[in-house]
Amino acid sequence: MSEQRVVIYWSNERRAFIAEAIELPGCKANGATRQEALANVEVAIQERLDTTEGLGHLVSVPENSSALFMRQTLQRYFGYTDFYPLQEEIIGDVLKDRDVLVLMQTGGGKSICYQLPAVMRGNLTIVISPLIALMKDQIDNLRAIGITAASINSTLDHVRISEIKSQLVKNHIRLLYVAPERIMLPQFFDFLQQLSISMIAIDEAHCISEWGHDFRPEYRKLNLLKSQFPNVPLIALTSTATPLVQSDIINQLGMANPKIYRGSLDRRNLFYQIRPKKEMYQNLLWYIRNHPKDSGIIYCQSRKSVEALCDRLREDGIRALPYHAGLTPDVRSENQEKFIKDDVEVIVATIAFGMGINKPNVRYVIHCDIPKSVEGYYQETGRAGRDGLRSDCVLFFSYGDRVKH
């Protein structure tokens, strides 16, 4: 029997399992064809799984067609017929249990690099993410396409957390999103030891580096992951990291001889402009009124500037909402949700807004103050045009801005 593996699709959670083919007595002696042998294997496996609720049909895939299986899974869940550049190679290395560092432009498809392997493997993938809003956005999208995902965070009560933990123990969840502070709690860390973890993904990995533009001290504690889960592969992902930051990410996470993938950072659909700050508000208002139905993000340096500009825009008939760390979590979440759902066109924000937000139709990103770093500016302007259509990135500049940093 030449075929050595079959792939079984489990339809109730759309999980894929790989099982070794079974040598059947008399198969070769009777001169069974390849198709007959595979049919017998499928029947045998079906019998082993008959007691499982919701079992779906079986689909055979040759051992040497893992690339085909990846593409079938990609289309089945995410609706794409082909991968973006580097995605297929990255996923291939992840499935080989290699540690991987991924530098890929905003909108380049970083999340699929760990979401698709999570579906293919069947066990749990842990995703470490810095923002609850970012987690919610991805979880909603995953559930919408039939992939089981959940988050344990500070907004949940003990009852809900217990329910999620119970599902995790039963291996009913493919992706679990947690903040870095959560995963390093001793009690939670002990709980994770009970689970079958196939991979740990660290999103926005530049936050671990004190040399980066968005250093977060809580990320530093992630250096314990490799010592506690030495056999679990790590994938670290970011859209911006200098060579120094890349080296720091690898060292801090204790990644074992990682494969580094660097995608192109050239976003050809983004058009950059620098304008003088003189009469900034009049120019800003003129621009917004000339793009009446377009979604846009306007960045200001301070909370006070955000509130003042937002109030002025609303007085002039622009549907705008503020976003900054001084607002309550509920207000921030509500304003973000309205922006994502196109209930308002403009969000006026500090740099607290936007990390990982999946809104493809942002047509412009405007900075009213000079950003703190080139890396930060690239990250922020990268939130425009994720659908590949033309989008503007406008920076209002005056020489006096330089003394603000």
mmCIF file of C-alpha atoms in Angstrom:
data_model
loop_
_atom_site.group_PDB
_atom_site.id
_atom_site.type_symbol
_atom_site.label_atom_id
_atom_site.label_comp_id
_atom_site.label_asym_id
_atom_site.label_seq_id
_atom_site.Cartn_x
_atom_site.Cartn_y
_atom_site.Cartn_z
ATOM 1 C CA MET A 1 0.000 0.000 0.000
ATOM 2 C CA SER A 2 1.825 3.127 -1.202
ATOM 3 C CA GLU A 3 -0.248 5.700 0.678
ATOM 4 C CA GLN A 4 0.974 6.309 4.210
ATOM 5 C CA ARG A 5 -1.287 9.030 5.565
ATOM 6 C CA VAL A 6 -4.859 10.215 5.397
ATOM 7 C CA VAL A 7 -6.334 13.492 6.525
ATOM 8 C CA ILE A 8 -9.588 13.488 8.426
ATOM 9 C CA TYR A 9 -11.812 16.563 8.476
ATOM 10 C CA TRP A 10 -13.792 16.865 11.690
ATOM 11 C CA SER A 11 -16.740 19.035 10.758
ATOM 12 C CA ASN A 12 -18.188 20.097 14.116
ATOM 13 C CA GLU A 13 -15.131 22.259 14.872
ATOM 14 C CA ARG A 14 -13.549 21.946 11.440
ATOM 15 C CA ARG A 15 -10.420 20.486 12.932
ATOM 16 C CA ALA A 16 -7.984 18.511 10.817
ATOM 17 C CA PHE A 17 -6.274 15.412 12.145
ATOM 18 C CA ILE A 18 -3.496 13.356 10.548
ATOM 19 C CA ALA A 19 -3.544 9.619 11.201
ATOM 20 C CA GLU A 20 -1.084 6.934 10.139
ATOM 21 C CA ALA A 21 -2.454 4.513 7.594
ATOM 22 C CA ILE A 22 -3.343 1.084 8.926
ATOM 23 C CA GLU A 23 -1.912 -2.104 7.427
ATOM 24 C CA LEU A 24 -4.932 -4.278 6.664
ATOM 25 C CA PRO A 25 -4.604 -8.079 6.540
ATOM 26 C CA GLY A 26 -4.639 -9.444 3.012
ATOM 27 C CA CYS A 27 -4.606 -6.011 1.410
ATOM 28 C CA LYS A 28 -1.512 -6.599 -0.733
ATOM 29 C CA ALA A 29 -2.196 -10.266 -1.277
ATOM 30 C CA ASN A 30 -5.577 -9.528 -2.734
ATOM 31 C CA GLY A 31 -4.022 -6.987 -5.083
ATOM 32 C CA ALA A 32 -6.111 -4.091 -3.761
ATOM 33 C CA THR A 33 -5.835 -0.886 -5.722
ATOM 34 C CA ARG A 34 -4.575 2.332 -4.116
ATOM 35 C CA GLN A 35 -8.140 3.674 -3.958
ATOM 36 C CA GLU A 36 -9.450 0.463 -2.365
ATOM 37 C CA ALA A 37 -6.649 0.453 0.202
ATOM 38 C CA LEU A 38 -7.345 4.052 1.142
ATOM 39 C CA ALA A 39 -11.063 3.335 1.381
ATOM 40 C CA ASN A 40 -10.342 0.503 3.797
ATOM 41 C CA VAL A 41 -8.102 2.781 5.856
ATOM 42 C CA GLU A 42 -10.823 5.411 5.998
ATOM 43 C CA VAL A 43 -13.383 2.863 7.147
ATOM 44 C CA ALA A 44 -11.046 1.668 9.892
ATOM 45 C CA ILE A 45 -10.436 5.194 11.122
ATOM 46 C CA GLN A 46 -14.137 6.002 10.862
ATOM 47 C CA GLU A 47 -14.860 3.073 13.177
ATOM 48 C CA ARG A 48 -12.372 4.427 15.719
ATOM 49 C CA LEU A 49 -14.044 7.839 15.686
ATOM 50 C CA ASP A 50 -17.713 6.832 15.400
ATOM 51 C CA THR A 51 -18.404 7.755 19.010
ATOM 52 C CA THR A 52 -17.323 11.364 18.453
ATOM 53 C CA GLU A 53 -20.218 13.790 18.072
ATOM 54 C CA GLY A 54 -20.392 15.720 14.830
ATOM 55 C CA LEU A 55 -17.936 13.633 12.796
ATOM 56 C CA GLY A 56 -17.849 14.752 9.195
ATOM 57 C CA HIS A 57 -16.612 13.225 5.954
ATOM 58 C CA LEU A 58 -13.105 11.926 5.375
ATOM 59 C CA VAL A 59 -10.795 13.312 2.714
ATOM 60 C CA SER A 60 -7.593 11.571 1.622
ATOM 61 C CA VAL A 61 -4.452 13.564 0.925
ATOM 62 C CA PRO A 62 -1.130 12.050 -0.222
ATOM 63 C CA GLU A 63 1.797 12.261 2.187
ATOM 64 C CA ASN A 64 3.787 14.497 -0.130
ATOM 65 C CA SER A 65 1.000 17.072 -0.576
ATOM 66 C CA SER A 66 1.231 19.040 2.690
ATOM 67 C CA ALA A 67 1.469 22.227 0.594
ATOM 68 C CA LEU A 68 -1.823 21.286 -1.060
ATOM 69 C CA PHE A 69 -3.386 20.637 2.340
ATOM 70 C CA MET A 70 -2.209 24.068 3.545
ATOM 71 C CA ARG A 71 -3.851 25.731 0.559
ATOM 72 C CA GLN A 72 -7.046 23.755 1.016
ATOM 73 C CA THR A 73 -7.174 24.817 4.670
ATOM 74 C CA LEU A 74 -6.446 28.421 3.681
ATOM 75 C CA GLN A 75 -9.353 28.473 1.239
ATOM 76 C CA ARG A 76 -11.680 26.467 3.496
ATOM 77 C CA TYR A 77 -11.465 28.908 6.404
ATOM 78 C CA PHE A 78 -10.047 32.200 5.177
ATOM 79 C CA GLY A 79 -11.413 32.240 1.633
ATOM 80 C CA TYR A 80 -8.060 32.823 -0.101
ATOM 81 C CA THR A 81 -6.868 30.698 -3.013
ATOM 82 C CA ASP A 82 -3.218 31.681 -2.590
ATOM 83 C CA PHE A 83 -0.815 32.883 0.085
ATOM 84 C CA TYR A 84 0.673 36.341 0.453
ATOM 85 C CA PRO A 85 4.461 36.517 0.011
ATOM 86 C CA LEU A 86 6.367 34.493 2.674
ATOM 87 C CA GLN A 87 3.223 33.151 4.371
ATOM 88 C CA GLU A 88 3.563 29.627 2.987
ATOM 89 C CA GLU A 89 7.254 29.380 3.934
ATOM 90 C CA ILE A 90 6.595 30.729 7.439
ATOM 91 C CA ILE A 91 3.727 28.301 8.055
ATOM 92 C CA GLY A 92 5.859 25.433 6.753
ATOM 93 C CA ASP A 93 8.580 26.213 9.312
ATOM 94 C CA VAL A 94 6.015 26.614 12.110
ATOM 95 C CA LEU A 95 4.600 23.173 11.303
ATOM 96 C CA LYS A 96 8.153 21.789 11.582
ATOM 97 C CA ASP A 97 8.301 23.153 15.174
ATOM 98 C CA ARG A 98 10.910 25.800 14.365
ATOM 99 C CA ASP A 99 11.125 29.091 16.227
ATOM 100 C CA VAL A 100 10.334 31.903 13.777
ATOM 101 C CA LEU A 101 10.671 35.701 13.806
ATOM 102 C CA VAL A 102 8.418 37.460 11.291
ATOM 103 C CA LEU A 103 8.798 41.065 10.129
ATOM 104 C CA MET A 104 5.911 41.803 7.802
ATOM 105 C CA GLN A 105 4.171 45.008 6.762
ATOM 106 C CA THR A 106 0.820 45.956 8.245
ATOM 107 C CA GLY A 107 -1.825 44.194 6.184
ATOM 108 C CA GLY A 108 0.680 41.588 5.014
ATOM 109 C CA GLY A 109 -1.154 38.725 6.689
ATOM 110 C CA LYS A 110 0.866 38.086 9.856
ATOM 111 C CA SER A 111 -2.044 36.596 11.800
ATOM 112 C CA ILE A 112 -2.638 33.783 9.297
ATOM 113 C CA CYS A 113 0.938 32.633 9.964
ATOM 114 C CA TYR A 114 -0.186 31.287 13.347
ATOM 115 C CA GLN A 115 -3.949 30.955 12.874
ATOM 116 C CA LEU A 116 -3.737 28.500 9.987
ATOM 117 C CA PRO A 117 -1.222 26.163 11.741
ATOM 118 C CA ALA A 118 -3.454 26.279 14.818
ATOM 119 C CA VAL A 119 -6.312 24.851 12.737
ATOM 120 C CA MET A 120 -4.116 22.235 11.060
ATOM 121 C CA ARG A 121 -2.558 20.929 14.267
ATOM 122 C CA GLY A 122 -5.663 20.524 16.380
ATOM 123 C CA ASN A 123 -4.096 21.354 19.761
ATOM 124 C CA LEU A 124 -3.992 24.727 21.512
ATOM 125 C CA THR A 125 -2.147 27.776 20.222
ATOM 126 C CA ILE A 126 -1.576 30.585 22.721
ATOM 127 C CA VAL A 127 -1.469 34.108 21.301
ATOM 128 C CA ILE A 128 0.083 36.818 23.477
ATOM 129 C CA SER A 129 -1.306 40.214 22.582
ATOM 130 C CA PRO A 130 -0.937 43.604 24.320
ATOM 131 C CA LEU A 131 -4.477 44.947 23.930
ATOM 132 C CA ILE A 132 -7.911 43.537 24.768
ATOM 133 C CA ALA A 133 -9.381 45.369 21.781
ATOM 134 C CA LEU A 134 -6.897 43.664 19.480
ATOM 135 C CA MET A 135 -7.815 40.259 20.954
ATOM 136 C CA LYS A 136 -11.538 40.883 20.554
ATOM 137 C CA ASP A 137 -11.134 41.906 16.940
ATOM 138 C CA GLN A 138 -9.280 38.722 15.986
ATOM 139 C CA ILE A 139 -11.504 36.416 18.041
ATOM 140 C CA ASP A 140 -14.658 37.818 16.434
ATOM 141 C CA ASN A 141 -13.186 37.226 12.978
ATOM 142 C CA LEU A 142 -12.085 33.678 13.827
ATOM 143 C CA ARG A 143 -15.452 32.690 15.264
ATOM 144 C CA ALA A 144 -17.176 34.086 12.194
ATOM 145 C CA ILE A 145 -15.314 31.542 10.012
ATOM 146 C CA GLY A 146 -15.851 28.605 12.366
ATOM 147 C CA ILE A 147 -12.571 28.533 14.311
ATOM 148 C CA THR A 148 -12.912 28.209 18.079
ATOM 149 C CA ALA A 149 -11.068 31.033 19.827
ATOM 150 C CA ALA A 150 -11.316 32.709 23.230
ATOM 151 C CA SER A 151 -9.615 35.232 25.455
ATOM 152 C CA ILE A 152 -8.992 35.312 29.183
ATOM 153 C CA ASN A 153 -8.639 38.917 30.300
ATOM 154 C CA SER A 154 -9.453 41.373 33.074
ATOM 155 C CA THR A 155 -12.921 42.197 31.710
ATOM 156 C CA LEU A 156 -14.241 38.661 32.401
ATOM 157 C CA ASP A 157 -15.730 37.489 35.679
ATOM 158 C CA HIS A 158 -14.661 34.300 37.478
ATOM 159 C CA VAL A 159 -17.611 32.292 36.133
ATOM 160 C CA ARG A 160 -16.758 33.045 32.506
ATOM 161 C CA ILE A 161 -13.048 32.366 33.081
ATOM 162 C CA SER A 162 -13.905 28.992 34.639
ATOM 163 C CA GLU A 163 -16.053 28.114 31.625
ATOM 164 C CA ILE A 164 -13.207 28.920 29.228
ATOM 165 C CA LYS A 165 -10.719 26.929 31.316
ATOM 166 C CA SER A 166 -13.056 23.941 31.216
ATOM 167 C CA GLN A 167 -13.200 24.165 27.413
ATOM 168 C CA LEU A 168 -9.412 24.400 27.277
ATOM 169 C CA VAL A 169 -8.953 21.255 29.371
ATOM 170 C CA LYS A 170 -11.295 19.422 26.958
ATOM 171 C CA ASN A 171 -9.221 20.730 24.014
ATOM 172 C CA HIS A 172 -12.245 22.487 22.510
ATOM 173 C CA ILE A 173 -10.417 25.774 21.828
ATOM 174 C CA ARG A 174 -7.871 26.205 19.056
ATOM 175 C CA LEU A 175 -6.556 29.696 19.907
ATOM 176 C CA LEU A 176 -6.380 31.347 23.324
ATOM 177 C CA TYR A 177 -5.561 35.068 23.452
ATOM 178 C CA VAL A 178 -3.981 36.451 26.627
ATOM 179 C CA ALA A 179 -2.092 39.559 27.691
ATOM 180 C CA PRO A 180 1.561 39.178 28.752
ATOM 181 C CA GLU A 181 0.636 40.095 32.344
ATOM 182 C CA ARG A 182 -1.923 37.270 32.456
ATOM 183 C CA ILE A 183 0.210 34.474 31.095
ATOM 184 C CA MET A 184 2.969 35.104 33.644
ATOM 185 C CA LEU A 185 0.705 34.886 36.709
ATOM 186 C CA PRO A 186 1.952 31.834 38.690
ATOM 187 C CA GLN A 187 -1.511 30.290 39.060
ATOM 188 C CA PHE A 188 -2.310 30.719 35.366
ATOM 189 C CA PHE A 189 1.134 29.453 34.405
ATOM 190 C CA ASP A 190 0.495 26.284 36.413
ATOM 191 C CA PHE A 191 -2.854 25.833 34.668
ATOM 192 C CA LEU A 192 -1.202 26.009 31.238
ATOM 193 C CA GLN A 193 1.061 23.103 32.155
ATOM 194 C CA GLN A 194 -2.018 20.832 32.041
ATOM 195 C CA LEU A 195 -2.797 21.685 28.407
ATOM 196 C CA SER A 196 -1.563 20.329 25.088
ATOM 197 C CA ILE A 197 0.077 23.429 23.635
ATOM 198 C CA SER A 198 1.331 23.182 20.066
ATOM 199 C CA MET A 199 2.621 26.746 19.616
ATOM 200 C CA ILE A 200 2.985 30.142 21.304
ATOM 201 C CA ALA A 201 2.628 33.278 19.177
ATOM 202 C CA ILE A 202 3.873 36.656 20.436
ATOM 203 C CA ASP A 203 2.105 39.416 18.527
ATOM 204 C CA GLU A 204 3.530 42.962 18.413
ATOM 205 C CA ALA A 205 6.842 41.416 19.474
ATOM 206 C CA HIS A 206 8.699 44.733 19.230
ATOM 207 C CA CYS A 207 7.103 45.588 22.594
ATOM 208 C CA ILE A 208 9.629 43.293 24.291
ATOM 209 C CA SER A 209 12.605 45.427 23.304
ATOM 210 C CA GLU A 210 13.655 48.447 25.306
ATOM 211 C CA TRP A 211 15.323 49.656 22.090
ATOM 212 C CA GLY A 212 11.967 49.670 20.299
ATOM 213 C CA HIS A 213 9.488 52.504 19.812
ATOM 214 C CA ASP A 214 6.770 50.909 21.951
ATOM 215 C CA PHE A 215 8.583 49.131 24.808
ATOM 216 C CA ARG A 216 6.279 47.510 27.380
ATOM 217 C CA PRO A 217 7.955 46.220 30.570
ATOM 218 C CA GLU A 218 5.403 43.411 31.013
ATOM 219 C CA TYR A 219 6.701 41.816 27.788
ATOM 220 C CA ARG A 220 10.114 41.330 29.406
ATOM 221 C CA LYS A 221 8.709 38.588 31.645
ATOM 222 C CA LEU A 222 8.049 36.458 28.590
ATOM 223 C CA ASN A 223 11.672 35.310 28.752
ATOM 224 C CA LEU A 224 10.416 32.519 31.052
ATOM 225 C CA LEU A 225 8.296 30.941 28.328
ATOM 226 C CA LYS A 226 11.103 28.978 26.713
ATOM 227 C CA SER A 227 12.349 27.552 30.013
ATOM 228 C CA GLN A 228 8.848 26.448 31.044
ATOM 229 C CA PHE A 229 7.797 25.194 27.595
ATOM 230 C CA PRO A 230 11.097 24.145 26.003
ATOM 231 C CA ASN A 231 9.509 21.934 23.354
ATOM 232 C CA VAL A 232 6.860 24.401 22.249
ATOM 233 C CA PRO A 233 7.849 26.478 19.185
ATOM 234 C CA LEU A 234 7.615 30.258 19.343
ATOM 235 C CA ILE A 235 6.593 32.604 16.556
ATOM 236 C CA ALA A 236 7.241 36.305 17.180
ATOM 237 C CA LEU A 237 5.606 38.815 14.850
ATOM 238 C CA THR A 238 5.926 42.549 14.241
ATOM 239 C CA SER A 239 5.683 45.013 11.385
ATOM 240 C CA THR A 240 8.593 47.176 12.521
ATOM 241 C CA ALA A 241 11.912 46.234 14.111
ATOM 242 C CA THR A 242 15.406 47.603 13.564
ATOM 243 C CA PRO A 243 18.295 45.071 13.518
ATOM 244 C CA LEU A 244 18.982 45.927 17.178
ATOM 245 C CA VAL A 245 15.339 45.291 18.114
ATOM 246 C CA GLN A 246 15.311 42.025 16.148
ATOM 247 C CA SER A 247 18.332 40.787 18.068
ATOM 248 C CA ASP A 248 16.757 41.865 21.356
ATOM 249 C CA ILE A 249 13.516 40.003 20.581
ATOM 250 C CA ILE A 250 15.422 36.788 19.853
ATOM 251 C CA ASN A 251 17.585 37.054 22.968
ATOM 252 C CA GLN A 252 14.781 38.038 25.327
ATOM 253 C CA LEU A 253 12.540 35.176 24.187
ATOM 254 C CA GLY A 254 15.394 32.663 24.177
ATOM 255 C CA MET A 255 14.478 31.596 20.655
ATOM 256 C CA ALA A 256 16.458 28.575 19.476
ATOM 257 C CA ASN A 257 18.209 29.298 16.166
ATOM 258 C CA PRO A 258 15.107 30.979 14.755
ATOM 259 C CA LYS A 259 14.361 31.400 11.094
ATOM 260 C CA ILE A 260 13.978 35.114 10.381
ATOM 261 C CA TYR A 261 11.585 36.277 7.679
ATOM 262 C CA ARG A 262 11.736 39.889 6.514
ATOM 263 C CA GLY A 263 8.984 40.953 4.180
ATOM 264 C CA SER A 264 8.980 44.085 2.070
ATOM 265 C CA LEU A 265 7.977 47.218 3.982
ATOM 266 C CA ASP A 266 7.025 49.064 0.790
ATOM 267 C CA ARG A 267 3.302 49.920 0.793
ATOM 268 C CA ARG A 268 2.810 51.191 -2.727
ATOM 269 C CA ASN A 269 -0.815 52.166 -2.184
ATOM 270 C CA LEU A 270 0.147 54.694 0.522
ATOM 271 C CA PHE A 271 0.889 58.276 -0.560
ATOM 272 C CA TYR A 272 2.877 60.354 1.924
ATOM 273 C CA GLN A 273 2.620 64.138 2.228
ATOM 274 C CA ILE A 274 4.236 66.673 4.561
ATOM 275 C CA ARG A 275 2.395 69.954 4.985
ATOM 276 C CA PRO A 276 3.207 73.081 7.030
ATOM 277 C CA LYS A 277 1.272 73.549 10.242
ATOM 278 C CA LYS A 278 0.232 77.059 9.314
ATOM 279 C CA GLU A 279 -3.582 77.127 9.139
ATOM 280 C CA MET A 280 -3.553 73.422 9.969
ATOM 281 C CA TYR A 281 -7.166 73.201 11.110
ATOM 282 C CA GLN A 282 -8.554 74.860 7.989
ATOM 283 C CA ASN A 283 -6.512 72.517 5.793
ATOM 284 C CA LEU A 284 -7.538 69.516 7.885
ATOM 285 C CA LEU A 285 -11.223 70.407 7.694
ATOM 286 C CA TRP A 286 -10.967 71.009 3.946
ATOM 287 C CA TYR A 287 -9.369 67.583 3.475
ATOM 288 C CA ILE A 288 -12.025 65.739 5.521
ATOM 289 C CA ARG A 289 -14.873 67.508 3.730
ATOM 290 C CA ASN A 290 -13.352 66.492 0.402
ATOM 291 C CA HIS A 291 -13.394 62.857 1.601
ATOM 292 C CA PRO A 292 -16.918 62.856 3.107
ATOM 293 C CA LYS A 293 -17.556 59.119 3.335
ATOM 294 C CA ASP A 294 -13.993 57.982 3.960
ATOM 295 C CA SER A 295 -12.750 56.600 7.270
ATOM 296 C CA GLY A 296 -9.710 58.294 8.761
ATOM 297 C CA ILE A 297 -7.483 58.398 11.835
ATOM 298 C CA ILE A 298 -6.093 61.695 13.143
ATOM 299 C CA TYR A 299 -3.223 61.449 15.619
ATOM 300 C CA CYS A 300 -2.411 64.109 18.206
ATOM 301 C CA GLN A 301 0.354 64.021 20.785
ATOM 302 C CA SER A 302 -1.654 64.774 23.940
ATOM 303 C CA ARG A 303 -5.063 63.870 25.358
ATOM 304 C CA LYS A 304 -5.886 67.577 25.632
ATOM 305 C CA SER A 305 -5.168 68.096 21.928
ATOM 306 C CA VAL A 306 -7.317 65.090 21.040
ATOM 307 C CA GLU A 307 -10.326 66.392 22.953
ATOM 308 C CA ALA A 308 -9.953 69.953 21.640
ATOM 309 C CA LEU A 309 -9.624 68.889 18.001
ATOM 310 C CA CYS A 310 -12.455 66.352 18.266
ATOM 311 C CA ASP A 311 -14.814 68.959 19.784
ATOM 312 C CA ARG A 312 -13.979 71.452 17.058
ATOM 313 C CA LEU A 313 -14.549 68.928 14.269
ATOM 314 C CA ARG A 314 -17.937 67.971 15.690
ATOM 315 C CA GLU A 315 -18.923 71.624 15.904
ATOM 316 C CA ASP A 316 -18.183 71.822 12.178
ATOM 317 C CA GLY A 317 -20.424 68.853 11.414
ATOM 318 C CA ILE A 318 -17.812 66.074 11.246
ATOM 319 C CA ARG A 319 -18.744 62.761 12.847
ATOM 320 C CA ALA A 320 -15.694 62.254 15.037
ATOM 321 C CA LEU A 321 -14.916 60.499 18.320
ATOM 322 C CA PRO A 322 -11.889 60.694 20.658
ATOM 323 C CA TYR A 323 -9.650 57.856 21.828
ATOM 324 C CA HIS A 324 -6.941 58.100 24.488
ATOM 325 C CA ALA A 325 -5.837 56.454 27.738
ATOM 326 C CA GLY A 326 -7.704 59.032 29.846
ATOM 327 C CA LEU A 327 -11.080 57.658 28.750
ATOM 328 C CA THR A 328 -12.650 54.729 30.576
ATOM 329 C CA PRO A 329 -12.179 51.269 28.983
ATOM 330 C CA ASP A 330 -15.897 51.121 28.161
ATOM 331 C CA VAL A 331 -15.823 54.463 26.338
ATOM 332 C CA ARG A 332 -12.664 53.526 24.437
ATOM 333 C CA SER A 333 -14.186 50.209 23.406
ATOM 334 C CA GLU A 334 -17.455 51.839 22.349
ATOM 335 C CA ASN A 335 -15.716 54.546 20.289
ATOM 336 C CA GLN A 336 -13.463 52.007 18.623
ATOM 337 C CA GLU A 337 -16.421 49.774 17.782
ATOM 338 C CA LYS A 338 -18.329 52.677 16.217
ATOM 339 C CA PHE A 339 -15.318 53.556 14.086
ATOM 340 C CA ILE A 340 -14.764 49.971 12.942
ATOM 341 C CA LYS A 341 -18.446 49.603 12.010
ATOM 342 C CA ASP A 342 -18.434 52.936 10.099
ATOM 343 C CA ASP A 343 -20.888 54.571 12.504
ATOM 344 C CA VAL A 344 -18.456 57.504 12.545
ATOM 345 C CA GLU A 345 -15.937 58.491 9.892
ATOM 346 C CA VAL A 346 -13.140 59.973 12.022
ATOM 347 C CA ILE A 347 -11.329 58.870 15.154
ATOM 348 C CA VAL A 348 -9.078 61.481 16.815
ATOM 349 C CA ALA A 349 -6.526 59.716 18.991
ATOM 350 C CA THR A 350 -3.216 59.510 20.736
ATOM 351 C CA ILE A 351 -0.882 56.656 19.816
ATOM 352 C CA ALA A 352 -2.897 54.509 22.275
ATOM 353 C CA PHE A 353 -5.206 53.770 19.329
ATOM 354 C CA GLY A 354 -4.756 51.429 16.432
ATOM 355 C CA MET A 355 -2.376 48.602 17.310
ATOM 356 C CA GLY A 356 -3.661 45.516 15.515
ATOM 357 C CA ILE A 357 -7.025 47.040 14.593
ATOM 358 C CA ASN A 358 -8.418 45.199 11.583
ATOM 359 C CA LYS A 359 -10.203 47.931 9.628
ATOM 360 C CA PRO A 360 -9.195 47.582 5.983
ATOM 361 C CA ASN A 361 -10.908 50.701 4.598
ATOM 362 C CA VAL A 362 -9.033 53.457 6.465
ATOM 363 C CA ARG A 363 -8.451 55.939 3.647
ATOM 364 C CA TYR A 364 -6.205 58.399 5.486
ATOM 365 C CA VAL A 365 -3.999 58.748 8.541
ATOM 366 C CA ILE A 366 -3.173 62.322 9.542
ATOM 367 C CA HIS A 367 -0.571 63.345 12.117
ATOM 368 C CA CYS A 368 -1.047 66.757 13.712
ATOM 369 C CA ASP A 369 2.261 66.398 15.579
ATOM 370 C CA ILE A 370 5.582 64.870 14.613
ATOM 371 C CA PRO A 371 5.808 61.200 15.723
ATOM 372 C CA LYS A 372 8.348 60.075 18.315
ATOM 373 C CA SER A 373 10.246 57.817 15.896
ATOM 374 C CA VAL A 374 10.356 56.700 12.274
ATOM 375 C CA GLU A 375 9.380 53.180 13.388
ATOM 376 C CA GLY A 376 6.348 54.538 15.240
ATOM 377 C CA TYR A 377 5.374 56.637 12.238
ATOM 378 C CA TYR A 378 5.562 53.611 9.927
ATOM 379 C CA GLN A 379 3.442 51.575 12.344
ATOM 380 C CA GLU A 380 0.787 54.297 12.634
ATOM 381 C CA THR A 381 0.551 55.178 8.946
ATOM 382 C CA GLY A 382 0.448 51.456 8.166
ATOM 383 C CA ARG A 383 -3.121 51.400 9.477
ATOM 384 C CA ALA A 384 -4.238 53.087 6.260
ATOM 385 C CA GLY A 385 -5.138 51.186 3.117
ATOM 386 C CA ARG A 386 -5.027 47.630 4.396
ATOM 387 C CA ASP A 387 -7.423 46.713 1.584
ATOM 388 C CA GLY A 388 -4.755 47.671 -0.952
ATOM 389 C CA LEU A 389 -6.574 50.757 -2.248
ATOM 390 C CA ARG A 390 -5.020 54.209 -2.469
ATOM 391 C CA SER A 391 -4.767 55.972 0.895
ATOM 392 C CA ASP A 392 -3.126 59.168 2.148
ATOM 393 C CA CYS A 393 -0.680 59.699 4.989
ATOM 394 C CA VAL A 394 -0.433 63.395 5.873
ATOM 395 C CA LEU A 395 1.979 64.903 8.392
ATOM 396 C CA PHE A 396 1.559 68.517 9.541
ATOM 397 C CA PHE A 397 4.993 69.768 10.561
ATOM 398 C CA SER A 398 6.587 72.793 12.176
ATOM 399 C CA TYR A 399 10.155 73.153 13.436
ATOM 400 C CA GLY A 400 8.804 73.785 16.910
ATOM 401 C CA ASP A 401 7.607 70.163 17.079
ATOM 402 C CA ARG A 402 11.173 68.965 17.486
ATOM 403 C CA VAL A 403 11.392 70.241 21.076
ATOM 404 C CA LYS A 404 8.354 68.157 22.101
ATOM 405 C CA HIS A 405 10.348 64.901 22.096
#
